[in-house]
Coordinates of C-alpha atoms in Angstrom, one line a residue:
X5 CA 0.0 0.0 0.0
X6 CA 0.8 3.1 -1.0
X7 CA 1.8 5.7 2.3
X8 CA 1.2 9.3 1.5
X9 CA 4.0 11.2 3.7
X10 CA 3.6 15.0 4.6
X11 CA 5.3 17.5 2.6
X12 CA 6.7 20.1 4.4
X13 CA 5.9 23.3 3.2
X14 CA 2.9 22.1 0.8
X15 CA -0.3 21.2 2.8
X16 CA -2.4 21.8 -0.1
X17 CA -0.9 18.8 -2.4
X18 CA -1.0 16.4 0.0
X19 CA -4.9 17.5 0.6
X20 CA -5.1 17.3 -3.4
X21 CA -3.0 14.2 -3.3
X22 CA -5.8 12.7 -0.8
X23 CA -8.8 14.1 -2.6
X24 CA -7.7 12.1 -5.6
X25 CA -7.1 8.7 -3.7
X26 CA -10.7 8.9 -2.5
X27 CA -11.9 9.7 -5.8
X28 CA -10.1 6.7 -6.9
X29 CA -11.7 4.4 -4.5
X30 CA -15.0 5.9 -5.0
X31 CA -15.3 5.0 -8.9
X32 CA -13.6 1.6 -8.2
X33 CA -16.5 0.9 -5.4
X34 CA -18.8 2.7 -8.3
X35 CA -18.0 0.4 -11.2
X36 CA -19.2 -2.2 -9.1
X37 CA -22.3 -0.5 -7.7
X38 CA -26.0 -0.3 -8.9
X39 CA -27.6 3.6 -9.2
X40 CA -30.8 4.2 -8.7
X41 CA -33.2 7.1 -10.3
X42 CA -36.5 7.6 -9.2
X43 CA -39.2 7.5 -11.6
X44 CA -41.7 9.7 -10.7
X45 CA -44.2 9.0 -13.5
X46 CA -44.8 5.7 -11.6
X47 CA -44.5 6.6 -8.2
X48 CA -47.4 9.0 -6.3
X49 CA -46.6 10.1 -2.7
X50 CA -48.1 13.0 -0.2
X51 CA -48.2 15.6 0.2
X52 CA -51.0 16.8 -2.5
X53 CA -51.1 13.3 -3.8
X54 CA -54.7 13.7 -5.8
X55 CA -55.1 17.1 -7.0
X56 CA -58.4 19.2 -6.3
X57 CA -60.3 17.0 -8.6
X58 CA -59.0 13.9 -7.0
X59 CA -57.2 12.4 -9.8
X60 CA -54.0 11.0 -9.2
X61 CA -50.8 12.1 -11.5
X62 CA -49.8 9.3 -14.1
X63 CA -52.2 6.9 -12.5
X64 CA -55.8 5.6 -12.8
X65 CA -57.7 4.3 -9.8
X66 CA -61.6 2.0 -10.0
X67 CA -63.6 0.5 -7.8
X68 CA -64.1 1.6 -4.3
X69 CA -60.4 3.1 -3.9
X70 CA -60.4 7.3 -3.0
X71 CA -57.8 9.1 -3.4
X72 CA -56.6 12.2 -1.3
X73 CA -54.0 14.4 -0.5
X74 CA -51.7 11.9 2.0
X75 CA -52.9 8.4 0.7
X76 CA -54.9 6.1 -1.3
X77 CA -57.3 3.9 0.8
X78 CA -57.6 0.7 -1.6
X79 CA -60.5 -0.4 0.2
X80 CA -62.4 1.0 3.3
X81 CA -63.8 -1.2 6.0
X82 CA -66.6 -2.5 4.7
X83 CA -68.0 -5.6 3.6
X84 CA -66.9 -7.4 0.2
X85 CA -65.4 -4.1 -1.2
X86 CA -62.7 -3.9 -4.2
X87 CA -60.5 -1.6 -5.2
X88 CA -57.0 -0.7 -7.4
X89 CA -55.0 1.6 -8.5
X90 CA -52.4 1.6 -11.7
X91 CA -49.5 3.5 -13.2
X92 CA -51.0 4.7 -17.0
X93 CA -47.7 4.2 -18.8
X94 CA -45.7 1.1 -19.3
X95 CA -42.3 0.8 -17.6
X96 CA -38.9 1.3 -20.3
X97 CA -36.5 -0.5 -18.4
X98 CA -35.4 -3.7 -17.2
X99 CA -34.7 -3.8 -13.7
X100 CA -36.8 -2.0 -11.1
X101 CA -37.2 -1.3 -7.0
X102 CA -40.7 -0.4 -5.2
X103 CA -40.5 0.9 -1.9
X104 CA -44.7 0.4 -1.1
X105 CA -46.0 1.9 1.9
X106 CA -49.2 1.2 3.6
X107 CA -51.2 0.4 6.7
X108 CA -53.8 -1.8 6.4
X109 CA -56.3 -1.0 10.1
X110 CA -59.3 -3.1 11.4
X111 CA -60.9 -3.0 14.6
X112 CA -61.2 -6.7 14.6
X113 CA -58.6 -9.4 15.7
X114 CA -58.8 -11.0 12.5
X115 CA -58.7 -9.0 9.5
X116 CA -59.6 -9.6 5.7
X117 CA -59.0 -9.9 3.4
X118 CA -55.8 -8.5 2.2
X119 CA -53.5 -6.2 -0.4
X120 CA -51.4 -7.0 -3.7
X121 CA -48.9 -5.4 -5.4
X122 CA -48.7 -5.7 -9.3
X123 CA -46.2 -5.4 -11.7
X124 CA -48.1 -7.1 -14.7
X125 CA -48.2 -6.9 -18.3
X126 CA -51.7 -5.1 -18.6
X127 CA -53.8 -3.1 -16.1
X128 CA -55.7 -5.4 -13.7
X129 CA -59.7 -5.6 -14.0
X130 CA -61.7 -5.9 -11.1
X131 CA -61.7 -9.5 -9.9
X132 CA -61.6 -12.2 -7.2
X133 CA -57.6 -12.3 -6.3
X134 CA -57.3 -9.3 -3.6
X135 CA -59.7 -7.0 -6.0
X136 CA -57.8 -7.9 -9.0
X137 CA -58.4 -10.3 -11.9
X138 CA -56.7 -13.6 -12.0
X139 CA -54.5 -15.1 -14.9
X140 CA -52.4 -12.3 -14.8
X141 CA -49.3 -11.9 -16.7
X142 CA -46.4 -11.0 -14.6
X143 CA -46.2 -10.6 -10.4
X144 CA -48.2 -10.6 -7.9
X145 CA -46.9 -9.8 -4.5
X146 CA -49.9 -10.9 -1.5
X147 CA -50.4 -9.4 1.7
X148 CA -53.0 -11.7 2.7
X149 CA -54.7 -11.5 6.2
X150 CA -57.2 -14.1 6.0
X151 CA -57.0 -18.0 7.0
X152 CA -58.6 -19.1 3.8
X153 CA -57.1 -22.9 4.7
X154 CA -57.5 -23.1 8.6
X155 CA -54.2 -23.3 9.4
X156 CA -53.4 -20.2 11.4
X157 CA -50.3 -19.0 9.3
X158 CA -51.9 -15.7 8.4
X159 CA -51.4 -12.8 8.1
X160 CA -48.6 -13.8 5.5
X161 CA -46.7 -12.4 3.0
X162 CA -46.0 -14.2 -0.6
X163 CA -44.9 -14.1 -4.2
X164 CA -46.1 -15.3 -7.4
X165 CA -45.7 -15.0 -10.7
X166 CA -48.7 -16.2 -13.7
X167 CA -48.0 -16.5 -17.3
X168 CA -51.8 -15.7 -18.0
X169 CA -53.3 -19.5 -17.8
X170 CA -52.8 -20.0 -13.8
X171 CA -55.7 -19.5 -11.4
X172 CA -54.9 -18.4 -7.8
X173 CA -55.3 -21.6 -5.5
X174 CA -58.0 -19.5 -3.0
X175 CA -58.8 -22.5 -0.9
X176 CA -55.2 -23.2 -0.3
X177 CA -54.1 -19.3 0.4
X178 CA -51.8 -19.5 -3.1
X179 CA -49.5 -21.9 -0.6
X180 CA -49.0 -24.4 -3.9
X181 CA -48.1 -21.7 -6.2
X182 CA -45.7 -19.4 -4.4
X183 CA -42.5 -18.5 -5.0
X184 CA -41.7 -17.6 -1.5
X185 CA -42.8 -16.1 1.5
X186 CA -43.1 -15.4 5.3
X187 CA -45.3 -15.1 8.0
X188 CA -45.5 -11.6 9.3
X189 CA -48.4 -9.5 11.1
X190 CA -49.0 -6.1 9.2
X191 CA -52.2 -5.6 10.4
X192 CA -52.7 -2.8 13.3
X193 CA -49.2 -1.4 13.3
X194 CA -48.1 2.2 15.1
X195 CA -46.2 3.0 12.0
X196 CA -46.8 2.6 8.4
X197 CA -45.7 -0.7 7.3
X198 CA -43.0 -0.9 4.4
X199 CA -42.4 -3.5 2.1
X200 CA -39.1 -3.0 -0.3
X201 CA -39.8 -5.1 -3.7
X202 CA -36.6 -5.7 -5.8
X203 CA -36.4 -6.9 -9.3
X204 CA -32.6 -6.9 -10.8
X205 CA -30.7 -9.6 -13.4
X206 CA -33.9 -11.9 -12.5
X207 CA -34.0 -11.9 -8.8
X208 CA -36.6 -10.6 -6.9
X209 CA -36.1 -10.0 -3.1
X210 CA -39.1 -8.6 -0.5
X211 CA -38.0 -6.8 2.6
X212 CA -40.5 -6.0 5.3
X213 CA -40.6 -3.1 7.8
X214 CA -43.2 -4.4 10.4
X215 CA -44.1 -0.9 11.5
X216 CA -43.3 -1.1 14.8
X217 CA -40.6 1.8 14.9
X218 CA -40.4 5.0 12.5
X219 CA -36.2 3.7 12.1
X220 CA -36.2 3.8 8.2
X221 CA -33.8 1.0 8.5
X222 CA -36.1 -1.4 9.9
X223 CA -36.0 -3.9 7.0
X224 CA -35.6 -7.7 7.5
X225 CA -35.4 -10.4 4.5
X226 CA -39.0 -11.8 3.2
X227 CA -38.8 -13.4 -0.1
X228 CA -36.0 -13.9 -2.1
X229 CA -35.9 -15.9 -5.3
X230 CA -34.0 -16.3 -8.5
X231 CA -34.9 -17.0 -12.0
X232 CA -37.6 -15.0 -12.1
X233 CA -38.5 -14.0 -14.8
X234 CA -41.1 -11.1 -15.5
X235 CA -42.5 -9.5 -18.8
X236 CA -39.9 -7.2 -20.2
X237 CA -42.6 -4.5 -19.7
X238 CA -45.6 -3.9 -17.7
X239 CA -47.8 -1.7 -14.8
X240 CA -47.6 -1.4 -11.2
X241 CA -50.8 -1.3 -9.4
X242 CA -51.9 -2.0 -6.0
X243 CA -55.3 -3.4 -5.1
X244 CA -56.9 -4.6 -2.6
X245 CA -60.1 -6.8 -1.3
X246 CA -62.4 -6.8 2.1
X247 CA -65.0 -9.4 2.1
X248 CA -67.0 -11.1 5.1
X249 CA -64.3 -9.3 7.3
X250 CA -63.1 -6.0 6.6
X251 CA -60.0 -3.7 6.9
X252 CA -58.7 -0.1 6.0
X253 CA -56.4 -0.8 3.1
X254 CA -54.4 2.6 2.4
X255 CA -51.4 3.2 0.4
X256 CA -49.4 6.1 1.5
X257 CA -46.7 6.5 -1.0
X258 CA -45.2 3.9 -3.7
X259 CA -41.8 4.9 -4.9
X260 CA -40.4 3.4 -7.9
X261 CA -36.6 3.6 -9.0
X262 CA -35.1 2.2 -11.9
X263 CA -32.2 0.2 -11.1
X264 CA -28.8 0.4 -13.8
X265 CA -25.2 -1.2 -13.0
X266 CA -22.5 1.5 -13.4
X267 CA -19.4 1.5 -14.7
X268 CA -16.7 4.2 -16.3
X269 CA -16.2 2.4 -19.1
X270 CA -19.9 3.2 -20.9
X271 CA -19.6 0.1 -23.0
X272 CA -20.3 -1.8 -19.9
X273 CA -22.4 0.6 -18.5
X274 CA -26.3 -0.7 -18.4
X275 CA -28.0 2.2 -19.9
X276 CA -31.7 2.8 -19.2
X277 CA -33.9 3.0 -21.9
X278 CA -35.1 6.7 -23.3

């Protein structure tokens, strides 16, 4: 290793000297780093998230969601509502990350019946997989609350991806059919609940913030799971679902980032795509 020594009588080119070692290390750390950019025609997020006529910027919202300045409730508690929200455009690049955060609030021990997250090749329809329609093309990511199967491992958190001919396994809580998941209570919570969704080079990876603290660090490992492979472009929505039970479901901010690896050399630079 290379020592730098002080140079009497020239403080500032050992301080230049110094400044250009760091800068050294930083683009060597850089060329193997990922950047993110946030993408803000897919994201929403308060304060004056709907505008005075209560449309949402670069998104569409049906069914019994309503928008307003600090959140989106998917679905209030009532009985056997349905609701959703979706980005208007299609995505233009390849590798993504969704930071969705939510609370989802019932007075009830047991809640129902729970929230997705979408990121699917054509806007969802109203239907009967968490407000959604099934045989979907692309991801689905469940925050399910309800004990469809009876066997108290709810709520729970899970993955799945359709290729458009798969129906969601209801009577068995998608448990055949999942990528991954975990058992996790974000029902009730003092804090919004976060869930960080990551799609890069065909791995997708769920963290959870269980709410319990305001520390934005709070994240702990969910689902990961490799070769995954998604459509090359799509939507992100959010819906949701209450049915015999019934919970607040309300989305306070989804921010979307596109993820590209970096490099100084810009032939292996990943370049997003304009």
């Amino acid at each position: 290793m290379a020592v730098l020594l002080p140079v009497r009588g020239q403080p500032h080119l050992v301080t230049k000297l110094l400044l250009l070692l760091v800068g050294a290390l930083c683009v060597l750390v850089a060329g193997q780093g990922v950047h993110k950019r946030f993408e803000y025609k897919f994201s929403f997020k308060p304060p004056y998230l709907a505008q005075k006529d209560g449309s949402v910027p670069f998104f569409e919202y049906a069914g019994n969601a309503i928008a307003s300045e600090d959140s989106v409730r998917i679905t209030p508690s009532l009985r056997s509502q349905k609701g959703m929200i979706w980005s208007k455009e299609l995505t233009n690049f390849d590798w993504w990350e969704v930071e969705l955060t939510f609370k989802v609030t019932g007075r009830g021990r047991i809640g129902a019946d729970g929230l997705a997250f979408w990121y699917s090749a054509a806007k969802g329809v109203e239907g009967p997989v968490y407000g959604a329609n099934d045989q979907w093309i692309g991801l689905g990511v469940f925050f399910d609350s309800f004990d469809n199967d009876n066997k108290h491992n709810n709520p729970y958190i899970m993955a799945m991806t359709n290729d458009g001919a798969k129906n969601f396994d209801h009577q068995n809580d998608g448990a055949t059919q999942q990528l991954a998941g975990c058992l996790r209570d974000f029902r009730n919570k003092p804090f919004p609940v976060k869930a960080k969704i990551e799609y890069f080079k065909n791995t997708l990876t769920v963290l959870f913030h269980n709410g319990m603290s305001n520390n934005d660090k709070d994240f702990e490992m969910c689902i990961r799971a490799e070769n995954v492979v998604l459509p090359k472009q799509g939507y992100f929505g959010v819906s949701a679902a209450t049915g015999g039970l019934a919970d607040d479901h309300d989305v306070l901010r989804l921010d979307v980032f596109l993820l590209v690896i970096f490099s100084p050399d810009p032939e292996m630079a990943e370049n997003p795509k304009v």
